[in-house]
Amino acid sequence: MKSLLLLLFSFFPVIAFGDRAKPNVVYILADDLGYGDLKSMNTEGKIATPGSDQMAKEGMVFTDAHSNSAVCTPTRYGVLTGRYAFRSRMKKGVLNGYSSYLIEDGRMTVPSFLNNQGYHTAFIGKWHLGWDWAKNGEKVDFSKPVQNGPKEKGFEYSYGHCGSLDMAPYVWVENGMPTAVPLKETGRTKKESKNGWWRKGPTSPDFDHEDVLPNLTRRAVKYVKEQAKKEKPFFLYLALPSPHTPVLPTPEFKGKSGLDSAYADFVTMTDDTVKQILEALKEGGVDQNTLFIFTSDNGCSPEADFAELEEQGHDPSSIYRGHKADIFEGGHRVPFIVRWPARVKAGTRCDDPTCLTDLLATMAEVLGQKLPADAGEDSVSMLPNLVGESKQPVREAIVHHSINGTFAIRQGKWKLIDAPHSGGWSRPKPAQKTLYKDLPKIQLYDLEKDPAESRNVSVENPSIVKKLKMLLQKYRGGGRSVPVAR
């Protein structure tokens, strides 16, 4: 009888057995963490990352995962909506700390979907998707609630700050209400601290830049432990502000990375957050059926000091060209580790291209649901890859987007860049026209033979160029890149 029940359980959708059978979901999104910064992604990496190393040993490493954008805000839009951000009003750049909300009214998000499936949903960390501060004329009134923030986008609980940790105002907002009114302005220049600077702006008395990452980690650990005792499944979106500037490793982590680098120490400190969350899941007895994802919003920023790291044998982009903001691989190829003991085999890897827009469709398939036609337009379920059932790539292609709005499309081994430049901050920059005026207008790379994107083969492969340009045009003009769920 017992074996029969186990057999039946394996064939029925998990949703049929009630909320307790649904997997919890923890999604940690680091900020400006390079593909090469984690030992599990880059065997040549020199930074100590024991937390994510352990997670990789107990889960699956995705070697070909990509953010939909090479910068912060549009990637976060894609993570939560399953939609490329170029379809929104954000065609280039990022929002600032005073920007209005980006996620459109009525748009399904991962938390709103999961909330309707019986989940408790929580956001902790860096929002950077805009919200509406209360205004008294042109001045922000920090004594009043904000509107159109996390709680309006599906999160039952939320605690975080508006933009990057170097963007004013420096004010915590909990469940839509600022926790304190700023009484002073703080700021630090690059001259005072090479990569520990932040822009001058209003700062609340309970906002301490050096304690931001520890504070968020403490709160996330507490949330996991509390939810582990409850009947409802939970979704925690922990959006870390690190290792983005300001680079602020605490005394405990200075020198702990194994390198003489504040950035490397901050990476190790960020990795320790992963370790603490994993320990909290295990302590709460919920780690076996928790889908735990650790990734980054884009590649590493030059603020890390590439020259300093190179002298010590470390490259945050590993073998890949470029970095944050660029259309090259170093701008959008990101670390991606999944741990889910109930469904994902330990110590495995997936080389299938994956995009950060894929969480929404993945959770829909996990829960046996279909997304409506106006949701998850660019989201593809990762579940076949997670459980080892994929016989072919689950994605037709992935669209990439740089800080200045340059497009690229990847299909199989081929990557087409619709410009002759980086689209970002590395050479040749879009403004450095003399560096690329004699180059082909299109870049095409065979990533199997040339993962470093060192040889443009567009002239030799006109049919591939034509095919990929037509597919990119179809995706951009059609409003979605994946079929409507049937």
Coordinates of C-alpha atoms in Angstrom, one line a residue, residues 30-465:
A30 CA 22.9 39.8 -6.3
D31 CA 23.8 43.1 -7.7
D32 CA 26.7 43.4 -10.2
L33 CA 28.1 40.0 -9.3
G34 CA 30.2 38.7 -12.2
Y35 CA 29.9 35.2 -13.8
G36 CA 33.5 34.6 -12.9
D37 CA 33.2 35.6 -9.2
L38 CA 31.9 32.3 -7.9
K39 CA 34.2 29.3 -7.7
S40 CA 31.3 27.0 -8.8
M41 CA 31.0 29.0 -12.1
N42 CA 34.7 29.7 -12.7
T43 CA 37.3 27.1 -11.7
E44 CA 40.0 29.7 -12.2
G45 CA 38.2 32.1 -9.7
K46 CA 40.3 33.3 -6.8
I47 CA 37.6 34.5 -4.4
A48 CA 36.4 32.4 -1.5
T49 CA 32.7 31.6 -2.0
P50 CA 31.9 28.6 0.3
G51 CA 28.2 29.3 0.6
S52 CA 27.4 29.2 -3.1
D53 CA 29.9 26.4 -3.5
Q54 CA 27.9 24.3 -1.1
M55 CA 24.7 25.2 -2.8
A56 CA 26.2 24.1 -6.1
K57 CA 27.3 20.7 -4.7
E58 CA 23.7 20.2 -3.5
G59 CA 22.0 21.5 -6.7
M60 CA 22.4 22.4 -10.3
V61 CA 24.7 24.9 -11.9
F62 CA 23.5 26.7 -15.1
T63 CA 26.5 27.5 -17.2
D64 CA 24.7 29.5 -19.9
A65 CA 22.3 31.7 -17.9
H66 CA 21.6 35.3 -18.9
S67 CA 20.0 38.4 -17.5
N68 CA 17.7 40.0 -20.0
S69 CA 19.6 43.3 -19.7
A70 CA 23.1 44.3 -18.8
V71 CA 22.0 46.7 -16.1
C72 CA 19.9 46.7 -12.9
T73 CA 16.3 48.0 -13.4
P74 CA 15.4 46.3 -16.7
T75 CA 16.7 42.9 -15.4
R76 CA 14.5 43.3 -12.2
Y77 CA 11.5 44.0 -14.4
G78 CA 12.2 40.8 -16.4
V79 CA 12.6 38.7 -13.3
L80 CA 9.3 39.7 -11.7
T81 CA 7.2 40.0 -14.9
G82 CA 8.6 37.3 -17.2
R83 CA 8.7 40.1 -19.9
Y84 CA 11.6 41.8 -21.6
A85 CA 11.9 45.3 -20.3
F86 CA 12.3 46.9 -23.7
R87 CA 8.6 46.3 -24.1
S88 CA 8.0 48.7 -21.2
R89 CA 8.7 52.4 -21.1
M90 CA 12.4 51.6 -20.3
K91 CA 14.2 51.6 -23.6
K92 CA 17.7 52.2 -22.1
G93 CA 19.4 53.1 -18.8
V94 CA 18.1 52.6 -15.3
L95 CA 15.8 54.3 -12.9
N96 CA 17.0 56.5 -10.0
G97 CA 15.9 56.7 -6.4
Y98 CA 13.0 59.2 -7.1
S99 CA 11.7 57.5 -10.3
S100 CA 8.0 56.5 -10.6
Y101 CA 7.0 52.9 -10.9
L102 CA 7.9 50.8 -13.9
I103 CA 5.8 47.7 -13.6
E104 CA 2.5 48.5 -15.3
D105 CA -0.8 48.5 -13.4
G106 CA -2.6 45.2 -13.7
R107 CA 0.4 43.3 -15.0
M108 CA 0.9 39.8 -13.5
T109 CA 4.1 39.4 -11.5
V110 CA 5.7 36.3 -9.9
P111 CA 4.5 37.4 -6.5
S112 CA 0.9 38.2 -7.6
F113 CA 0.7 34.8 -9.4
L114 CA 2.1 32.9 -6.3
N115 CA -0.1 34.9 -4.0
N116 CA -3.1 33.6 -5.9
Q117 CA -1.7 30.1 -5.6
G118 CA -1.8 30.3 -1.8
Y119 CA 1.7 31.6 -1.1
H120 CA 2.9 34.2 1.3
T121 CA 5.1 36.6 -0.6
A122 CA 7.9 38.8 0.6
F123 CA 10.4 41.2 -0.8
I124 CA 13.5 42.2 1.1
G125 CA 16.3 44.4 -0.3
K126 CA 16.9 46.7 -3.3
W127 CA 13.8 47.4 -5.3
H128 CA 15.0 49.7 -8.1
L129 CA 11.8 49.4 -10.0
G130 CA 10.4 52.8 -9.0
W131 CA 7.6 53.8 -6.7
D132 CA 5.8 57.0 -6.0
W133 CA 7.0 59.0 -3.1
A134 CA 4.4 61.2 -1.4
K135 CA 5.0 64.8 -2.5
N136 CA 4.4 68.2 -0.9
G137 CA 4.8 70.3 -4.0
E138 CA 8.2 69.3 -5.4
K139 CA 9.5 68.0 -2.1
V140 CA 9.2 64.4 -0.9
D141 CA 7.1 64.0 2.3
F142 CA 8.9 61.1 4.0
S143 CA 6.2 60.9 6.7
K144 CA 3.6 59.6 4.3
P145 CA 3.2 56.2 2.5
V146 CA 4.7 55.5 -0.9
Q147 CA 2.4 54.2 -3.6
N148 CA 2.9 51.7 -6.4
G149 CA 5.7 49.8 -4.7
P150 CA 6.2 46.2 -3.8
K151 CA 2.9 45.8 -2.0
E152 CA 0.9 46.9 -5.0
K153 CA 2.9 44.5 -7.2
G154 CA 2.0 41.3 -5.3
F155 CA 4.2 41.3 -2.1
E156 CA 2.3 40.8 1.2
Y157 CA 5.4 41.9 3.1
S158 CA 8.1 44.2 1.9
Y159 CA 11.1 45.9 3.4
G160 CA 13.8 47.7 1.3
H161 CA 15.2 50.8 -0.3
C162 CA 14.3 52.5 -3.5
G163 CA 17.3 52.2 -5.8
S164 CA 21.0 51.2 -5.7
L165 CA 22.8 51.7 -2.5
D166 CA 24.6 54.7 -4.1
M167 CA 21.3 56.4 -5.0
A168 CA 19.5 58.8 -2.7
P169 CA 17.3 58.9 -0.8
Y170 CA 18.6 56.5 1.8
V171 CA 15.3 55.6 3.5
W172 CA 13.9 52.2 4.5
V173 CA 10.3 51.5 3.4
E174 CA 8.4 48.7 5.1
N175 CA 5.0 47.7 3.7
G176 CA 4.7 51.0 1.9
M177 CA 5.7 53.2 4.8
P178 CA 9.0 54.9 5.4
T179 CA 10.4 53.7 8.7
A180 CA 11.9 57.1 9.6
V181 CA 12.1 60.6 8.2
P182 CA 15.6 61.7 7.0
L183 CA 17.2 64.1 9.4
K184 CA 20.5 64.6 7.6
E185 CA 22.4 64.1 4.4
T186 CA 25.2 61.7 3.9
G187 CA 27.6 61.0 1.1
R188 CA 31.1 59.9 0.3
T189 CA 33.3 60.8 -2.6
K190 CA 35.5 58.5 -4.7
K191 CA 38.5 60.5 -3.4
E192 CA 37.5 59.5 0.1
S193 CA 36.9 55.9 -0.8
K194 CA 37.8 54.3 -4.2
N195 CA 34.7 52.1 -4.5
G196 CA 33.1 52.7 -1.1
W197 CA 31.4 55.9 -2.3
W198 CA 27.8 56.9 -2.5
R199 CA 26.0 60.0 -3.8
K200 CA 25.1 62.7 -1.3
G201 CA 21.4 62.7 -0.2
P202 CA 18.8 62.5 2.5
T203 CA 19.5 59.7 5.0
S204 CA 17.2 58.4 7.7
P205 CA 18.6 57.9 11.2
D206 CA 18.0 54.1 10.9
F207 CA 19.8 53.8 7.6
D208 CA 23.5 52.8 8.0
H209 CA 25.2 52.1 4.7
E210 CA 27.8 49.8 6.4
D211 CA 25.0 47.7 8.0
V212 CA 22.6 47.5 5.0
L213 CA 23.7 44.0 3.8
P214 CA 23.9 42.6 7.3
N215 CA 20.5 44.1 8.1
L216 CA 18.8 42.6 5.0
T217 CA 20.4 39.2 5.7
R218 CA 19.2 39.2 9.3
R219 CA 15.7 40.1 8.2
A220 CA 15.7 37.4 5.5
V221 CA 16.9 34.7 7.8
K222 CA 14.2 35.7 10.3
Y223 CA 11.5 35.6 7.6
V224 CA 12.6 32.1 6.5
K225 CA 12.6 30.8 10.1
E226 CA 9.2 32.3 10.8
Q227 CA 7.6 31.0 7.6
A228 CA 9.1 27.5 8.1
K229 CA 6.7 27.1 11.0
K230 CA 3.6 27.9 9.0
E231 CA 1.4 25.9 6.8
K232 CA 1.5 28.2 3.8
P233 CA 4.3 27.9 1.2
F234 CA 6.3 31.1 0.9
F235 CA 8.1 33.1 -1.8
L236 CA 11.1 35.3 -0.7
Y237 CA 12.6 37.6 -3.2
L238 CA 15.8 38.8 -1.6
A239 CA 17.4 41.4 -3.8
L240 CA 20.8 42.2 -2.4
P241 CA 22.5 45.6 -2.9
S242 CA 25.9 43.9 -3.1
P243 CA 28.6 43.7 -4.4
H244 CA 27.5 46.9 -6.2
T245 CA 29.0 50.2 -5.0
P246 CA 29.4 51.3 -2.3
V247 CA 31.7 48.3 -1.6
L248 CA 31.5 48.0 2.1
P249 CA 32.8 44.7 3.6
T250 CA 32.4 44.7 7.4
P251 CA 35.5 44.1 9.5
E252 CA 34.6 40.4 9.8
F253 CA 35.0 40.0 6.1
K254 CA 38.0 42.2 5.4
G255 CA 40.7 39.9 4.0
K256 CA 38.4 36.8 4.2
S257 CA 38.2 36.5 0.4
G258 CA 41.8 35.5 0.0
L259 CA 42.6 38.5 -2.1
D260 CA 43.8 42.0 -1.3
S261 CA 40.6 43.6 -2.6
A262 CA 37.6 45.3 -0.9
Y263 CA 35.5 44.1 -3.8
A264 CA 36.6 40.5 -3.4
D265 CA 35.9 40.7 0.4
F266 CA 32.4 42.1 -0.4
V267 CA 31.7 39.2 -2.8
T268 CA 32.6 36.8 0.0
M269 CA 30.3 38.7 2.4
T270 CA 27.5 38.5 -0.2
D271 CA 28.2 34.7 -0.5
D272 CA 27.8 34.4 3.2
T273 CA 24.3 35.6 2.9
V274 CA 23.6 32.6 0.7
K275 CA 25.1 30.4 3.3
Q276 CA 23.0 31.9 6.1
I277 CA 19.8 31.5 4.1
L278 CA 20.6 27.9 3.3
E279 CA 21.3 27.2 7.0
A280 CA 18.0 28.8 7.9
L281 CA 16.1 26.6 5.4
K282 CA 17.8 23.5 6.8
E283 CA 17.2 24.6 10.4
G284 CA 13.5 25.1 9.6
G285 CA 13.3 21.7 8.0
V286 CA 12.0 23.1 4.7
D287 CA 15.1 23.0 2.6
Q288 CA 14.2 19.7 0.8
N289 CA 11.1 21.2 -0.9
T290 CA 12.4 24.8 -1.4
L291 CA 13.3 25.9 -4.9
F292 CA 16.3 28.1 -4.0
I293 CA 17.9 30.2 -6.8
F294 CA 21.0 32.4 -6.5
T295 CA 21.9 34.6 -9.4
S296 CA 22.9 38.2 -10.4
D297 CA 21.2 41.0 -12.3
N298 CA 24.1 41.6 -14.7
G299 CA 27.9 41.4 -15.0
C300 CA 30.5 42.9 -12.8
S301 CA 31.0 46.7 -12.7
P302 CA 34.4 48.4 -13.4
E303 CA 34.0 49.8 -9.9
A304 CA 35.4 46.4 -8.7
D305 CA 38.8 47.6 -10.0
F306 CA 39.6 45.0 -12.7
A307 CA 43.3 45.9 -12.8
E308 CA 43.7 45.2 -9.1
L309 CA 41.9 41.8 -9.4
E310 CA 43.8 40.9 -12.6
E311 CA 47.1 41.4 -10.8
Q312 CA 45.9 38.6 -8.4
G313 CA 44.8 36.3 -11.1
H314 CA 41.0 36.9 -10.9
D315 CA 38.7 38.0 -13.7
P316 CA 35.0 38.7 -12.7
S317 CA 33.9 37.9 -16.3
S318 CA 35.9 34.6 -16.5
I319 CA 36.7 33.9 -20.1
Y320 CA 34.0 36.2 -21.5
R321 CA 34.3 39.6 -23.1
G322 CA 33.0 42.8 -21.5
H323 CA 31.3 43.6 -18.2
K324 CA 28.2 45.4 -16.8
A325 CA 26.4 47.6 -19.3
D326 CA 27.8 45.8 -22.3
I327 CA 26.0 43.7 -25.0
F328 CA 29.0 41.3 -24.9
E329 CA 28.7 38.1 -22.8
G330 CA 30.4 39.7 -19.7
G331 CA 27.5 42.1 -19.5
H332 CA 24.6 39.6 -19.3
R333 CA 26.0 36.1 -18.7
V334 CA 25.4 35.6 -15.0
P335 CA 26.0 33.0 -12.3
F336 CA 22.9 30.9 -11.8
I337 CA 22.6 28.1 -9.2
V338 CA 19.5 26.1 -8.3
R339 CA 19.0 23.9 -5.3
W340 CA 15.8 21.9 -4.8
P341 CA 16.6 18.5 -3.3
A342 CA 13.0 17.2 -3.8
R343 CA 13.3 17.6 -7.6
V344 CA 16.8 18.6 -8.7
K345 CA 19.7 16.1 -8.6
A346 CA 22.7 17.2 -6.5
G347 CA 26.0 18.0 -8.3
T348 CA 24.5 18.5 -11.7
R349 CA 24.9 21.1 -14.4
C350 CA 22.8 22.5 -17.3
D351 CA 24.4 23.9 -20.4
D352 CA 21.1 24.9 -22.0
P353 CA 20.7 28.7 -22.4
T354 CA 18.4 30.2 -19.7
C355 CA 17.1 33.7 -19.1
L356 CA 16.1 35.5 -15.9
T357 CA 12.7 36.1 -17.3
D358 CA 12.0 32.4 -16.9
L359 CA 10.9 32.3 -13.3
L360 CA 7.2 33.0 -13.9
A361 CA 6.6 30.3 -16.5
T362 CA 8.7 27.9 -14.4
M363 CA 6.4 28.4 -11.4
A364 CA 3.3 28.1 -13.5
E365 CA 4.4 24.7 -14.7
V366 CA 5.6 23.6 -11.3
L367 CA 2.1 24.3 -10.0
G368 CA 0.2 22.9 -12.9
Q369 CA -1.1 26.3 -14.1
K370 CA -1.3 28.1 -17.4
L371 CA -0.4 31.7 -17.8
P372 CA -2.9 34.1 -19.4
A373 CA -2.1 35.6 -22.8
D374 CA -1.2 38.9 -21.3
A375 CA 1.5 37.6 -18.9
G376 CA 5.0 36.1 -19.1
E377 CA 5.4 37.0 -22.8
D378 CA 9.1 36.2 -22.7
S379 CA 9.1 33.5 -20.0
V380 CA 10.0 29.8 -20.6
S381 CA 9.7 27.1 -18.0
M382 CA 13.0 25.8 -16.7
L383 CA 11.4 22.8 -15.1
P384 CA 12.4 20.2 -17.8
N385 CA 16.0 21.2 -17.3
L386 CA 15.7 21.2 -13.6
V387 CA 14.3 17.6 -13.4
G388 CA 16.5 16.3 -16.2
E389 CA 13.7 15.7 -18.7
S390 CA 14.7 18.1 -21.5
K391 CA 15.7 16.4 -24.7
Q392 CA 16.3 19.6 -26.6
P393 CA 16.8 23.3 -25.7
V394 CA 13.7 24.7 -24.0
R395 CA 14.2 28.2 -25.5
E396 CA 14.1 29.1 -29.2
A397 CA 16.3 32.1 -28.5
I398 CA 17.2 34.9 -26.0
V399 CA 17.2 38.6 -26.6
H400 CA 19.9 40.7 -24.8
H401 CA 19.8 44.5 -24.2
S402 CA 22.6 46.8 -23.2
I403 CA 22.6 50.0 -21.2
N404 CA 22.2 52.2 -24.3
G405 CA 19.5 50.0 -25.8
T406 CA 21.6 48.0 -28.2
F407 CA 20.1 44.6 -29.0
A408 CA 21.6 41.1 -29.4
I409 CA 19.9 37.8 -30.0
R410 CA 21.3 34.3 -29.2
Q411 CA 20.1 31.1 -30.8
G412 CA 22.1 27.9 -30.3
K413 CA 25.8 28.6 -30.8
W414 CA 25.1 31.9 -32.7
K415 CA 24.9 35.4 -31.2
L416 CA 24.1 38.4 -33.3
I417 CA 24.7 41.9 -32.1
D418 CA 22.8 44.6 -33.9
A419 CA 25.6 47.2 -33.7
P420 CA 29.4 47.5 -34.3
H421 CA 30.2 48.5 -30.7
S422 CA 29.8 47.3 -27.1
G423 CA 26.6 49.1 -26.4
G424 CA 28.0 49.9 -23.0
W425 CA 31.2 50.9 -21.2
S426 CA 33.9 48.8 -22.8
R427 CA 35.8 49.4 -26.0
P428 CA 34.6 50.2 -28.5
K429 CA 32.0 52.4 -26.7
P430 CA 29.1 53.7 -28.7
A431 CA 30.6 57.2 -28.7
Q432 CA 34.0 56.0 -29.9
K433 CA 33.0 56.0 -33.6
T434 CA 36.5 56.2 -34.9
L435 CA 37.2 52.8 -33.4
Y436 CA 34.4 51.0 -35.3
K437 CA 33.7 53.2 -38.3
D438 CA 35.4 50.7 -40.7
L439 CA 34.0 47.6 -39.0
P440 CA 30.9 45.7 -40.1
K441 CA 27.6 47.1 -38.9
I442 CA 26.6 43.8 -37.5
Q443 CA 28.5 41.4 -35.2
L444 CA 28.1 37.7 -35.3
Y445 CA 29.9 35.2 -33.0
D446 CA 30.1 31.4 -32.9
L447 CA 30.1 31.0 -29.1
E448 CA 31.0 27.3 -29.3
K449 CA 34.3 28.1 -31.1
D450 CA 34.7 31.6 -29.8
P451 CA 33.2 32.2 -26.3
A452 CA 35.3 35.3 -25.9
E453 CA 33.6 37.0 -28.9
S454 CA 37.0 37.8 -30.5
R455 CA 36.2 37.1 -34.1
N456 CA 33.3 38.7 -35.9
V457 CA 32.1 36.1 -38.6
S458 CA 29.1 38.1 -39.9
V459 CA 30.6 38.6 -43.4
E460 CA 31.2 34.9 -43.8
N461 CA 27.7 33.9 -42.7
P462 CA 25.1 36.1 -44.4
S463 CA 22.4 33.6 -44.1
I464 CA 22.8 33.2 -40.4
V465 CA 22.8 37.0 -40.1

